[in-house]
C-alpha cells in the first residue's frame, strides 16, 4: 500500500513527506497521516527537529475541495495544525510549487518556513467563495502585517518566494525543498532558536491597531471590484478580527464565517466553476495519452483587432510569434495599435515600465503568407468572410509545413467548409478568441468533422500555455457562446416591442451580475454592422433600424440605445430613444405594456439555457460545465452564479421549462418552446449536472 504521508529520520532530523498526487491536497488520509507522523516524530527521542515537506510537483495546494459539503471525517485540519504548533520540537515547512489555502495554513502553524525560489504562496479561498478557515486570517496578518494579509486574503492572488521572504512569511530561500528544509532545521538546532508560534506574536499588528485606516484602506482598494460577491467582504472582516480580538476569539469568528460561506450557494457555484474549468481541458472522444504536437513557432495571420490581440496573448506569455499582413501599411497600423495598448497598460501600472518593449520584441511583423513556412501552429484572423477565409486556407495548404496545426479564429463560419480548402483537413480546427483577445480568457476550440485528435490536443495545450481557458466545441452557427447569445438578443429586441425600455432590460441583466446589458453591449459593438447585414439580407428590425436611420450607431456616434457624453462610455438613458420607440410602435399599431423585471430576467436567461440544452443534445458541447466555462470566461457571467447551466439547475429545470412554454404561447414565439432534452430532464426531476455524472 502506498503511504500518502511517510516518516523517515536523518539522524536528529525527522522528515515528514506528504505524497498524495496530484497536488497533495489535505484529504482525510493526508490529515490523518500528518498527525500520525508528527506524533511519532515527537515520540522518537532521537529526533530533535521535524521537517514537513511534499513529494511531487507541489507543496500542499489546499484543503481537498472534493470533500466540501460532505460529512467531516476526523482529524480536522485544526487537529493537524494543533499537532504541529504544539510540538515541543521545532517544525520547519519546506515549500516548493504552490503552498495554497490549507497548505499555507499548515505552513503557518509550523515554527519556521523555507521555500525554493520558484515557489508561490497564497490564500486563494475567496476565489472558491470561502475564506481561509484554518487560522489563515489570524496567522497571516501576524506573519506579514494586515496590509499584505488583506491583499493576499481578500484579493486571493499568491506571492512569490522572494516577496514572502521580504515580508517575513518565510525565513529563508533554499535550493531544494527537502534538503534545504533539513539544513535549515539543523541550523535551528545548532543556534538553539526558540519555537516561534505566530499565534503568540502580535508585533506586526501594532501599527494597524494604532491606525485602523491602514487596514480599511487596503480593504477598500480590494473590495471595489468584488460586486455581488460575499466572500471578499467576509474575509476582510475576519482579518479585521485579527486586529481587534485575541487570537482564539479571532479563530472562532473565522470558523463561524467559514462554515456559513462553505454552505452558501455562491461557494457551490465557485467550486463548480473551478472543477468545470479543469474538466473543460479534457477532450471527450480523444484517446487517452494522445500527445500534443510540439509547438515552437507560431504564426498569426491578420494584424487587425483580433490578430493583434491574439499576438499580444502569446507575447504576454513570453512566446515569440510571427504576425503576418498583406501590406506594410496594415502591418504598421497593427503594430502601432499593440504598442499603444501596451503603453497605456504600463502607464496605468498594469505591467512594468519595460514590458511594452520586451513584449513588442516578441512580435515579429512581416508581409506575405509564405512566412508561415516554419510555424507549427498558424492562427488565421482575417476578415469574417468565407471567400477570404477560403483563399487564406488554400494558400496555407501551399506554404505551411506538414503537420502544422491550421486554426481559424472565425466566430460563426463553418470550419468543415474551410477545412475542405486544404488537402489536410485533419490539421484544421477553430480557435475562437474573444474580444479583446489579449484580455478575455476564453478560447473556444472548434473540432471539425475531420480534425485529428492530436491537433485538438495541441490547440488545447497551447491555449492553456497562453493562460486562456479552452473549451472544445463542435461546428455550428456561432458555436456555443454566440449561438446562445443570439437567443438573448432576439428576446431583448422583442421586449422593446412589448413595452420595456433599453435601460430597464439592461438594469435587470446587470443586477443579475453580468457586466453589461444587451443594449449597452450593442452600443459598444456598433449598431451599424447589424443594420448593414440586415439590409443585405432584406431583414427588418424596426426599432434598431429607426435608430440607425437617425444616425445613432452606438458609442462611436455618441448615441445609440443610450446617449454618451463626450469622452465618456457611461450609457445615459435618452428620452429621444423612448420617443423613437413609441413612434415606431404606434406606426406598427402596437401598444406598450408594463413588463415586469421578473419577466425580463426570465426572457433574458431561459432562452439561452434552452439553446444550451439543444447544444448538449446535438453534442456541440460535451458537458454542461463546458457551456458554463464559456459563459464565465467569454461573456463575464458572474462566477458566483456558476454559469448558465449550473444556474438552471439551481432554479429548477421544471420551472424553466414551464416558463418557456408559457412565454412561447403568450408571445406567440415557437422558438421559446422548451427543447426536448430540457423537457425530458424536467419531467424526470433531473438536472443538467446529472448528464455530466452519467457521461
Ligand atoms: C482550502 O484550502 C480551504 C481550507 C480551509 C479548511 C477548513 N482539492 O489545476 P490543475 C486537482 S480551499 C482537490 O489542473 P495545475 C484538480 O481538480 C483550497 N483537487 O493543475 C486537477 O484534477 P484532475 C485552496 C484539487 O498544475 C488536478 O488537481 N486551494 C485541488 O495547473 C490538477 O490541477 C486552492 O484553491 C484541491 N484543492 O495547478 C488551490 N487542487 O487532474 C486550487 C487541484 O482530475 N488549485 N486539484 O482534473 C490550484 O489552484 C491549482 O490546481 C494548482 C495546480 C495551482 C495547485
XYZ file of C-alpha atoms and ligand atoms in Angstrom:
750
model
C 0.000 0.000 0.000
C 1.394 3.383 -0.873
C 1.512 5.749 2.075
C 0.216 9.250 1.480
C 2.387 10.576 4.311
C 5.662 8.944 5.374
C 8.166 9.481 8.142
C 11.907 8.954 7.999
C 14.780 10.190 10.091
C 18.174 11.546 9.092
C 19.958 11.272 12.477
C 18.412 14.135 14.529
C 16.021 15.434 11.865
C 12.700 13.699 11.256
C 11.310 14.213 7.743
C 7.560 14.037 7.198
C 6.765 13.783 3.486
C 3.272 14.168 2.050
C 2.949 12.166 -1.154
C -0.579 12.399 -2.454
C -0.750 13.281 -6.149
C -1.699 15.323 -8.000
C -1.419 18.325 -5.654
C -1.041 16.876 -2.111
C -4.463 18.244 -1.133
C -5.405 17.768 2.522
C -7.725 14.771 2.180
C -8.771 12.857 5.302
C -5.944 10.381 4.626
C -3.356 13.160 4.350
C -4.618 14.878 7.505
C -4.512 11.596 9.401
C -1.080 10.807 8.017
C 0.395 14.154 9.059
C -0.968 13.900 12.613
C 0.309 10.340 12.889
C 3.803 11.120 11.578
C 4.197 14.309 13.659
C 3.084 12.396 16.761
C 5.577 9.615 16.044
C 8.380 12.104 15.380
C 7.653 13.830 18.688
C 7.730 10.452 20.445
C 11.022 9.495 18.767
C 13.658 10.513 21.296
C 16.396 10.548 18.624
C 14.580 13.202 16.561
C 15.225 16.777 17.690
C 13.575 18.697 14.847
C 10.929 17.937 12.209
C 10.733 18.958 8.537
C 7.360 18.881 6.781
C 7.764 18.615 3.029
C 5.993 17.205 -0.046
C 6.818 14.855 -2.894
C 5.724 15.520 -6.469
C 5.078 18.810 -8.153
C 3.996 20.919 -5.207
C 3.687 21.552 -1.505
C 0.125 21.073 -0.167
C -2.149 23.031 -2.559
C -5.019 23.305 -0.096
C -7.888 21.502 1.511
C -9.370 18.753 -0.660
C -12.152 20.696 -2.344
C -13.979 17.498 -3.298
C -14.640 16.893 0.418
C -16.512 20.192 0.892
C -20.200 19.677 1.577
C -19.640 16.074 2.735
C -19.787 14.941 6.379
C -16.469 15.796 8.093
C -14.006 12.967 8.665
C -11.537 13.354 11.571
C -8.924 14.510 12.173
C -9.912 18.063 11.222
C -7.449 20.480 9.748
C -7.431 22.253 13.116
C -6.281 18.995 14.745
C -3.424 18.883 12.215
C -2.405 22.455 12.971
C -2.579 21.880 16.728
C -0.387 18.790 16.454
C 2.218 20.824 14.574
C 2.068 24.069 16.513
C 2.144 22.401 19.938
C 5.095 20.193 19.031
C 7.888 20.608 21.601
C 10.371 20.075 18.741
C 10.744 22.757 16.047
C 8.763 22.017 12.868
C 10.033 23.518 9.595
C 7.796 23.670 6.498
C 9.863 23.155 3.328
C 7.907 24.528 0.391
C 8.092 24.053 -3.379
C 5.465 24.546 -6.087
C 2.429 26.237 -4.593
C 1.570 26.428 -0.889
C -2.057 27.429 -1.152
C -5.063 27.684 1.128
C -4.993 24.997 3.796
C -1.464 24.202 2.576
C -0.186 27.632 3.542
C -2.203 27.430 6.752
C -0.335 24.231 7.639
C 2.940 26.037 6.924
C 1.839 28.995 9.073
C 1.328 26.638 12.009
C 4.917 25.420 11.631
C 7.565 27.232 13.667
C 9.686 28.066 10.599
C 9.146 28.132 6.845
C 11.607 27.874 3.959
C 10.861 27.748 0.242
C 12.580 27.286 -3.098
C 12.790 30.454 -5.150
C 10.170 29.378 -7.725
C 7.570 28.667 -5.016
C 4.373 30.672 -4.704
C 2.424 31.136 -1.516
C -1.177 32.251 -1.188
C -4.607 32.039 0.344
C -6.889 31.865 -2.728
C -10.010 30.722 -0.844
C -12.074 33.782 -1.820
C -11.908 32.508 -5.372
C -13.878 29.494 -4.176
C -16.380 31.687 -2.324
C -14.933 30.889 1.120
C -12.228 32.276 3.392
C -9.171 30.632 4.902
C -10.847 28.517 7.568
C -7.838 27.080 9.364
C -6.342 30.099 11.040
C -5.079 31.815 7.891
C -6.970 35.034 8.575
C -5.396 35.190 12.047
C -1.859 33.885 11.464
C -1.074 35.567 8.128
C -1.633 39.141 9.450
C 0.687 38.222 12.337
C 3.299 36.966 9.880
C 3.222 39.749 7.261
C 1.106 42.575 8.745
C -2.545 43.313 7.979
C -1.941 45.290 4.782
C -0.311 42.488 2.803
C -2.546 39.943 4.533
C -5.636 41.764 3.226
C -4.121 41.823 -0.227
C -3.476 38.084 -0.173
C -6.680 37.019 1.588
C -9.233 39.414 0.075
C -7.557 39.540 -3.352
C -6.684 35.840 -3.372
C -3.523 36.102 -5.511
C -0.360 34.287 -4.376
C 3.013 35.970 -3.836
C 6.489 34.867 -4.875
C 9.050 33.316 -2.543
C 11.165 36.470 -2.678
C 8.198 38.635 -1.623
C 7.425 36.076 1.065
C 10.984 36.397 2.360
C 10.907 40.193 2.234
C 7.705 40.277 4.253
C 8.553 37.667 6.859
C 6.317 34.898 5.562
C 9.291 32.601 5.080
C 12.650 32.521 6.838
C 14.942 31.534 4.004
C 15.056 30.691 0.309
C 16.598 27.257 -0.215
C 17.861 25.225 -3.165
C 15.804 22.041 -2.855
C 12.826 21.719 -0.512
C 13.720 18.553 1.402
C 17.483 19.122 1.640
C 17.020 22.848 2.234
C 14.448 22.186 4.940
C 16.743 19.697 6.617
C 19.727 22.057 6.549
C 17.576 24.828 7.995
C 16.317 22.522 10.761
C 19.936 21.727 11.700
C 20.629 25.455 11.882
C 17.630 25.972 14.199
C 19.006 23.238 16.448
C 22.591 24.487 16.346
C 21.555 28.051 17.135
C 19.046 26.850 19.721
C 16.374 29.015 18.114
C 13.082 29.191 20.020
C 9.777 27.621 18.889
C 8.206 30.544 17.058
C 4.413 30.478 17.183
C 2.645 33.098 15.136
C -0.390 32.908 17.428
C 1.719 34.450 20.202
C 3.273 37.252 18.184
C 1.164 40.420 17.789
C 4.080 42.704 16.919
C 3.073 43.178 13.273
C -0.477 44.124 14.269
C 0.605 47.123 16.336
C 0.589 49.717 13.559
C -2.937 48.809 12.402
C -4.179 48.651 15.998
C -2.996 52.263 16.412
C -4.250 53.414 12.990
C -7.072 51.341 11.595
C -7.012 53.212 8.279
C -4.037 51.042 7.262
C -6.465 48.148 7.251
C -9.607 49.886 5.967
C -7.791 51.494 3.030
C -6.362 48.137 1.973
C -9.833 46.590 2.184
C -11.479 49.420 0.229
C -8.979 49.047 -2.618
C -9.630 45.316 -2.907
C -13.376 45.106 -2.461
C -14.013 47.736 -5.158
C -14.170 45.062 -7.815
C -15.998 42.479 -5.710
C -19.538 43.499 -6.718
C -22.067 40.834 -5.793
C -19.537 38.567 -4.078
C -19.913 37.678 -0.399
C -16.560 36.061 0.403
C -14.162 39.026 -0.051
C -16.160 41.126 2.418
C -16.397 38.297 4.930
C -12.668 37.623 4.538
C -11.883 41.292 5.170
C -13.974 41.185 8.361
C -12.074 38.129 9.523
C -8.723 39.880 9.034
C -10.199 42.827 10.957
C -10.861 40.412 13.807
C -7.148 39.597 13.929
C -6.517 43.249 14.718
C -9.404 43.648 17.162
C -9.681 40.348 19.019
C -7.405 37.956 20.887
C -6.149 35.056 18.716
C -8.557 32.388 19.968
C -11.591 34.637 19.530
C -10.427 35.575 16.040
C -10.157 31.874 15.196
C -13.690 31.308 16.478
C -15.057 34.092 14.306
C -13.145 32.797 11.283
C -14.562 29.308 11.841
C -18.158 30.535 12.087
C -17.839 32.567 8.900
C -16.122 29.698 7.074
C -18.968 27.302 7.884
C -21.528 29.822 6.665
C -19.677 30.514 3.429
C -18.879 26.909 2.575
C -22.602 26.109 2.697
C -23.555 29.145 0.557
C -24.860 29.000 -2.996
C -22.068 31.333 -4.059
C -19.343 28.981 -2.888
C -21.061 25.995 -4.508
C -21.146 27.951 -7.768
C -17.492 28.962 -7.495
C -16.374 25.414 -6.699
C -18.375 24.193 -9.669
C -16.562 26.777 -11.831
C -13.165 25.556 -10.552
C -13.824 21.937 -11.496
C -15.704 22.789 -14.716
C -12.676 24.737 -15.925
C -10.420 21.751 -15.313
C -12.882 19.303 -16.877
C -13.149 21.505 -19.942
C -9.463 20.952 -20.633
C -10.179 17.214 -21.015
C -11.319 16.490 -24.530
C -14.076 13.930 -24.803
C -13.677 11.307 -27.508
C -9.906 11.681 -27.786
C -7.939 8.512 -26.967
C -6.110 8.582 -23.630
C -2.481 9.503 -23.940
C -2.934 11.485 -27.176
C 0.140 13.704 -27.219
C 0.100 17.331 -28.319
C 2.288 18.126 -31.322
C 5.350 20.179 -30.389
C 4.746 23.886 -30.977
C 7.808 26.051 -31.085
C 6.850 28.616 -33.685
C 3.501 30.322 -34.036
C 2.244 32.497 -36.884
C -0.832 34.705 -36.809
C -2.421 35.953 -39.979
C -4.005 39.390 -39.806
C -2.842 42.284 -37.623
C -6.325 43.707 -37.048
C -8.069 43.908 -33.688
C -8.345 40.137 -33.244
C -4.993 39.142 -34.739
C -3.211 41.829 -32.716
C -4.944 40.763 -29.502
C -4.018 37.119 -30.111
C -0.392 38.065 -30.832
C -0.318 40.021 -27.559
C -1.612 36.982 -25.679
C 1.382 34.978 -26.902
C 3.826 37.800 -26.168
C 2.318 38.167 -22.676
C 3.178 34.517 -22.080
C 6.722 35.113 -23.331
C 6.187 33.179 -26.580
C 7.501 34.726 -29.819
C 5.062 34.997 -32.740
C 5.218 35.966 -36.377
C 2.422 38.372 -37.275
C 1.584 38.384 -40.960
C -0.189 41.060 -43.001
C -0.849 41.604 -46.679
C 0.848 45.016 -46.845
C 3.326 47.245 -44.996
C 0.666 49.857 -44.260
C -1.700 47.412 -42.493
C 1.206 45.865 -40.613
C 2.434 49.238 -39.390
C -1.032 50.160 -38.221
C -1.472 46.851 -36.368
C 1.940 47.055 -34.678
C 1.206 50.660 -33.680
C -2.094 49.697 -32.032
C -0.402 46.961 -29.971
C 2.420 49.289 -28.928
C -0.085 51.932 -27.783
C -2.148 49.331 -25.989
C 0.881 48.091 -24.039
C 1.988 51.629 -23.235
C -1.451 52.516 -21.887
C -1.389 49.433 -19.646
C 2.115 50.301 -18.419
C 1.038 53.900 -17.726
C -1.803 52.540 -15.578
C 0.697 50.400 -13.687
C -0.793 47.166 -15.064
C 2.588 45.942 -16.378
C 6.188 47.016 -15.594
C 7.562 50.041 -17.473
C 9.953 47.887 -19.534
C 7.254 45.349 -20.505
C 5.972 47.109 -23.665
C 9.397 46.995 -25.320
C 10.073 43.430 -24.164
C 6.720 42.159 -25.377
C 6.775 44.009 -28.681
C 10.192 42.454 -29.313
C 8.485 39.053 -29.273
C 6.043 40.049 -32.044
C 7.770 39.807 -35.381
C 5.698 41.587 -38.036
C 6.125 40.548 -41.681
C 4.335 40.844 -45.004
C 3.402 37.780 -47.053
C 1.714 34.460 -46.309
C 4.784 32.487 -47.344
C 6.237 33.457 -43.930
C 4.162 30.729 -42.277
C 6.552 28.087 -43.537
C 8.332 27.387 -40.218
C 5.275 27.685 -37.983
C 3.950 24.690 -36.025
C 0.680 26.495 -35.332
C -0.937 29.052 -37.619
C -3.902 31.104 -36.439
C -5.882 32.893 -39.120
C -7.606 36.115 -38.008
C -8.604 37.828 -41.259
C -11.974 39.320 -42.303
C -15.027 37.298 -41.328
C -15.972 36.393 -44.912
C -15.985 32.822 -46.136
C -14.441 33.713 -49.513
C -11.434 35.374 -47.872
C -11.000 32.589 -45.311
C -11.050 30.006 -48.100
C -8.446 31.909 -50.030
C -6.168 32.058 -46.982
C -6.507 28.336 -46.199
C -5.862 27.500 -49.788
C -2.602 29.394 -49.603
C -1.743 27.912 -46.200
C -2.039 24.458 -47.695
C 0.665 25.500 -50.114
C 3.060 27.141 -47.644
C 2.582 25.513 -44.230
C 4.908 22.709 -43.243
C 3.466 19.193 -42.914
C 1.877 18.602 -39.517
C 1.348 22.296 -38.747
C -1.970 22.939 -36.994
C -4.086 25.355 -39.028
C -6.569 27.279 -36.882
C -9.235 29.771 -37.864
C -10.408 32.442 -35.453
C -13.823 32.617 -37.111
C -16.710 33.290 -34.739
C -19.511 31.914 -36.939
C -18.279 30.280 -40.124
C -18.304 26.569 -40.872
C -14.862 25.100 -40.170
C -15.712 21.974 -42.200
C -16.050 24.141 -45.302
C -12.816 25.955 -44.510
C -11.000 22.616 -43.966
C -12.135 21.408 -47.394
C -9.972 24.078 -48.975
C -6.895 22.163 -47.883
C -5.527 18.706 -48.554
C -5.027 18.292 -44.810
C -8.433 18.697 -43.123
C -7.097 16.642 -40.188
C -4.911 19.620 -39.241
C -7.670 22.221 -39.418
C -9.703 23.448 -36.434
C -11.104 26.631 -34.924
C -9.524 28.699 -32.177
C -12.182 31.260 -31.417
C -10.759 34.007 -29.225
C -12.970 36.666 -27.683
C -12.506 40.394 -27.988
C -10.346 41.957 -26.639
C -8.297 38.827 -27.215
C -5.384 39.943 -25.041
C -7.760 40.258 -22.081
C -10.592 37.731 -22.446
C -9.631 34.305 -21.182
C -11.936 32.100 -23.223
C -10.849 30.195 -26.308
C -13.480 28.018 -27.985
C -11.576 25.224 -29.699
C -13.713 24.110 -32.622
C -13.497 20.467 -33.598
C -14.385 19.987 -37.257
C -15.512 16.698 -38.827
C -12.005 15.611 -39.764
C -9.882 17.292 -37.074
C -7.257 14.823 -35.792
C -7.219 14.110 -32.033
C -3.617 15.295 -31.662
C -4.375 18.559 -33.486
C -7.138 19.204 -30.928
C -4.872 18.303 -28.021
C -2.285 20.707 -29.409
C -4.742 23.608 -29.594
C -5.953 22.958 -26.039
C -2.378 22.759 -24.715
C -1.344 25.959 -26.495
C -4.414 27.805 -25.220
C -3.552 26.827 -21.643
C 0.055 27.840 -22.186
C -1.019 31.375 -23.040
C -3.252 31.456 -19.933
C -6.513 31.032 -21.836
C -9.300 28.755 -20.712
C -10.031 26.345 -23.557
C -13.407 24.693 -24.174
C -13.832 22.251 -27.041
C -16.994 22.731 -29.124
C -18.440 21.361 -32.352
C -19.253 23.145 -35.583
C -22.494 25.144 -35.708
C -23.524 28.715 -36.416
C -21.928 30.867 -33.693
C -20.516 27.814 -31.875
C -21.664 27.695 -28.243
C -21.349 31.208 -26.835
C -22.628 33.344 -29.684
C -25.313 30.829 -30.579
C -26.778 31.150 -27.080
C -26.281 34.915 -27.054
C -28.319 35.208 -30.254
C -31.346 33.884 -28.364
C -30.944 36.543 -25.716
C -30.548 39.308 -28.311
C -33.721 38.183 -30.033
C -35.730 38.380 -26.822
C -34.154 41.704 -25.830
C -35.330 43.215 -29.066
C -38.800 41.707 -28.680
C -39.089 43.156 -25.189
C -38.715 46.649 -26.647
C -41.645 45.938 -28.962
C -43.711 44.902 -25.974
C -43.071 47.958 -23.834
C -39.740 47.613 -21.979
C -37.041 50.262 -22.401
C -33.347 49.504 -23.069
C -32.322 50.799 -19.649
C -34.888 48.584 -17.903
C -33.682 45.446 -19.681
C -30.016 46.277 -19.129
C -30.581 47.070 -15.451
C -32.125 43.633 -14.864
C -29.212 41.927 -16.612
C -26.523 43.874 -14.744
C -28.320 43.417 -11.429
C -28.104 39.695 -12.112
C -24.337 40.230 -12.264
C -23.459 40.436 -15.965
C -21.018 43.264 -16.729
C -23.311 44.796 -19.347
C -26.831 44.506 -20.665
C -27.631 43.645 -24.293
C -28.336 47.226 -25.360
C -25.225 48.767 -23.800
C -23.325 45.907 -25.446
C -24.919 46.724 -28.814
C -23.860 50.358 -28.447
C -20.317 49.271 -27.651
C -20.065 46.935 -30.651
C -21.723 49.428 -33.056
C -25.317 49.164 -34.310
C -24.470 49.887 -37.933
C -22.885 46.464 -38.508
C -26.128 44.593 -37.831
C -28.101 47.197 -39.754
C -25.989 46.725 -42.875
C -26.156 42.988 -42.611
C -29.966 43.133 -42.204
C -30.203 45.339 -45.265
C -28.082 42.865 -47.260
C -30.349 40.041 -46.201
C -33.579 42.040 -46.670
C -34.496 41.697 -42.981
C -36.138 44.421 -40.917
C -35.896 45.222 -37.228
C -37.955 48.375 -36.919
C -36.593 49.875 -33.695
C -32.925 49.108 -34.384
C -33.364 50.279 -37.998
C -35.015 53.523 -36.853
C -32.083 54.219 -34.505
C -29.562 53.722 -37.294
C -31.612 55.813 -39.728
C -31.383 58.580 -37.116
C -27.581 58.224 -37.183
C -27.452 56.518 -33.800
C -24.742 53.882 -34.330
C -23.798 53.492 -30.651
C -20.813 54.749 -28.672
C -18.886 55.728 -31.778
C -21.509 58.378 -32.693
C -22.167 59.389 -29.068
C -25.663 57.926 -29.220
C -27.375 54.639 -29.825
C -29.784 52.959 -27.429
C -28.311 55.460 -24.961
C -26.612 58.825 -25.212
C -22.983 59.348 -24.218
C -21.291 62.493 -23.029
C -18.121 63.439 -24.899
C -15.225 61.227 -23.816
C -17.448 59.031 -21.643
C -18.525 55.437 -22.090
C -21.242 55.663 -19.449
C -24.633 54.951 -21.043
C -27.241 57.578 -20.195
C -30.952 56.875 -20.796
C -32.220 59.118 -23.571
C -35.839 60.381 -23.758
C -35.368 60.632 -27.523
C -34.985 56.867 -27.703
C -38.173 56.359 -25.757
C -39.916 58.723 -28.161
C -38.487 56.871 -31.118
C -39.661 53.542 -29.703
C -43.141 54.979 -29.066
C -43.378 56.320 -32.590
C -42.237 53.047 -34.083
C -44.757 51.065 -32.061
C -47.547 53.472 -32.992
C -46.650 53.148 -36.629
C -46.875 49.360 -36.263
C -50.152 49.641 -34.376
C -48.705 48.142 -31.189
C -49.393 49.166 -27.620
C -46.779 49.307 -24.888
C -47.493 47.220 -21.813
C -45.776 47.187 -18.424
C -43.159 44.443 -18.478
C -42.037 43.234 -15.049
C -38.382 42.804 -14.096
C -39.134 39.160 -13.390
C -40.339 38.602 -16.948
C -37.282 40.397 -18.308
C -34.934 38.213 -16.282
C -36.683 35.021 -17.384
C -36.741 36.046 -21.024
C -33.078 37.034 -20.930
C -31.849 33.845 -19.268
C -34.173 30.954 -20.045
C -33.977 31.085 -23.861
C -30.185 30.875 -23.568
C -30.478 27.889 -21.265
C -32.913 26.326 -23.733
C -30.370 26.789 -26.519
C -27.741 25.296 -24.209
C -29.942 22.203 -23.888
C -30.106 21.920 -27.703
C -26.338 22.336 -27.885
C -25.886 19.469 -25.417
C -28.331 17.277 -27.277
C -26.522 17.905 -30.560
C -23.217 17.216 -28.736
C -21.835 20.561 -29.901
C -20.699 20.837 -26.273
C -19.748 17.642 -24.443
C -20.704 18.694 -20.914
C -22.951 21.310 -19.306
C -19.847 22.516 -17.417
C -18.167 23.364 -20.743
C -21.039 25.730 -21.550
C -20.662 27.302 -18.106
C -16.941 27.810 -18.656
C -17.662 29.524 -21.979
C -20.042 31.974 -20.337
C -17.829 32.576 -17.298
C -14.720 33.363 -19.305
C -16.114 34.705 -22.575
C -19.072 36.816 -21.503
C -18.464 37.826 -17.886
C -21.153 35.575 -16.404
C -20.882 36.195 -12.627
C -18.770 33.425 -11.130
C -20.991 33.305 -8.041
C -23.790 32.059 -10.281
C -21.630 29.286 -11.711
C -22.619 29.619 -15.404
C -25.997 29.325 -17.189
C -26.397 25.551 -16.931
C -25.409 25.489 -13.236
C -27.791 28.396 -12.642
C -30.563 26.490 -14.440
C -30.072 23.541 -12.095
C -30.349 25.882 -9.111
C -33.552 27.461 -10.406
C -35.001 24.053 -11.281
C -35.460 22.729 -14.807
C -39.176 22.157 -14.403
C -39.742 25.813 -13.594
C -37.655 26.868 -16.580
C -39.430 24.504 -18.971
C -42.840 25.687 -17.707
C -41.966 29.345 -18.073
C -40.562 28.850 -21.570
C -43.747 27.046 -22.630
C -45.748 29.901 -21.119
C -43.810 32.601 -22.994
C -43.905 30.612 -26.215
C -47.699 30.765 -26.036
C -48.035 34.280 -24.609
C -45.743 35.888 -27.138
C -46.580 33.546 -29.979
C -42.944 32.547 -30.364
C -42.309 28.874 -31.185
C -38.553 29.380 -30.697
C -39.283 29.543 -26.971
C -40.765 26.031 -26.838
C -38.669 24.030 -24.365
C -36.035 21.836 -26.031
C -36.660 18.063 -25.887
C -33.711 17.492 -23.526
C -34.890 20.220 -21.166
C -38.410 18.794 -21.219
C -37.159 15.287 -20.525
C -34.897 16.278 -17.627
C -37.651 18.480 -16.176
C -40.171 15.636 -16.367
C -37.716 13.238 -14.693
C -36.891 15.784 -11.962
C -33.244 15.760 -13.040
C -30.562 18.392 -13.509
C -28.077 19.173 -16.275
C -25.378 18.125 -13.802
C -26.854 14.610 -13.836
C -25.814 14.356 -17.508
C -22.182 15.067 -16.624
C -22.262 12.402 -13.922
C -23.819 9.867 -16.274
C -21.206 10.543 -19.001
C -8.783 25.492 1.307
O -7.642 25.127 1.344
C -9.591 25.747 2.498
C -9.105 25.466 3.726
C -9.909 25.663 4.923
C -10.349 24.369 5.521
C -11.002 24.480 6.873
N -8.636 19.795 -3.983
O -5.227 22.939 -11.663
P -4.641 21.666 -12.136
C -6.991 18.812 -8.740
S -9.563 25.706 -0.144
C -8.934 18.783 -4.780
O -5.042 21.172 -13.465
P -2.026 22.905 -12.215
C -7.622 19.389 -9.978
O -9.014 19.276 -9.953
C -8.391 25.247 -1.370
N -8.439 18.665 -6.036
O -3.040 21.690 -12.058
C -6.973 18.545 -11.047
O -7.626 17.298 -11.063
P -7.817 16.480 -12.406
C -7.373 26.288 -1.569
C -7.620 19.609 -6.474
O -0.672 22.336 -12.069
C -5.572 18.320 -10.526
O -5.648 18.558 -9.120
N -6.521 25.909 -2.660
C -7.275 20.707 -5.669
O -2.383 23.717 -13.408
C -4.542 19.234 -11.120
O -4.980 20.574 -11.018
C -6.806 26.246 -3.916
O -7.771 26.910 -4.180
C -7.813 20.772 -4.365
N -7.507 21.782 -3.537
O -2.317 23.849 -10.965
C -5.852 25.764 -4.938
N -6.420 21.493 -6.368
O -6.440 16.211 -12.877
C -6.592 25.134 -6.078
C -6.249 20.910 -7.560
O -8.592 15.300 -12.008
N -5.697 24.557 -7.049
N -6.964 19.773 -7.641
O -8.572 17.430 -13.314
C -4.989 25.274 -7.934
O -5.004 26.487 -7.958
C -4.198 24.510 -8.969
O -4.750 23.221 -9.038
C -2.684 24.366 -8.659
C -2.044 23.403 -9.670
C -2.040 25.758 -8.779
C -2.452 23.824 -7.286
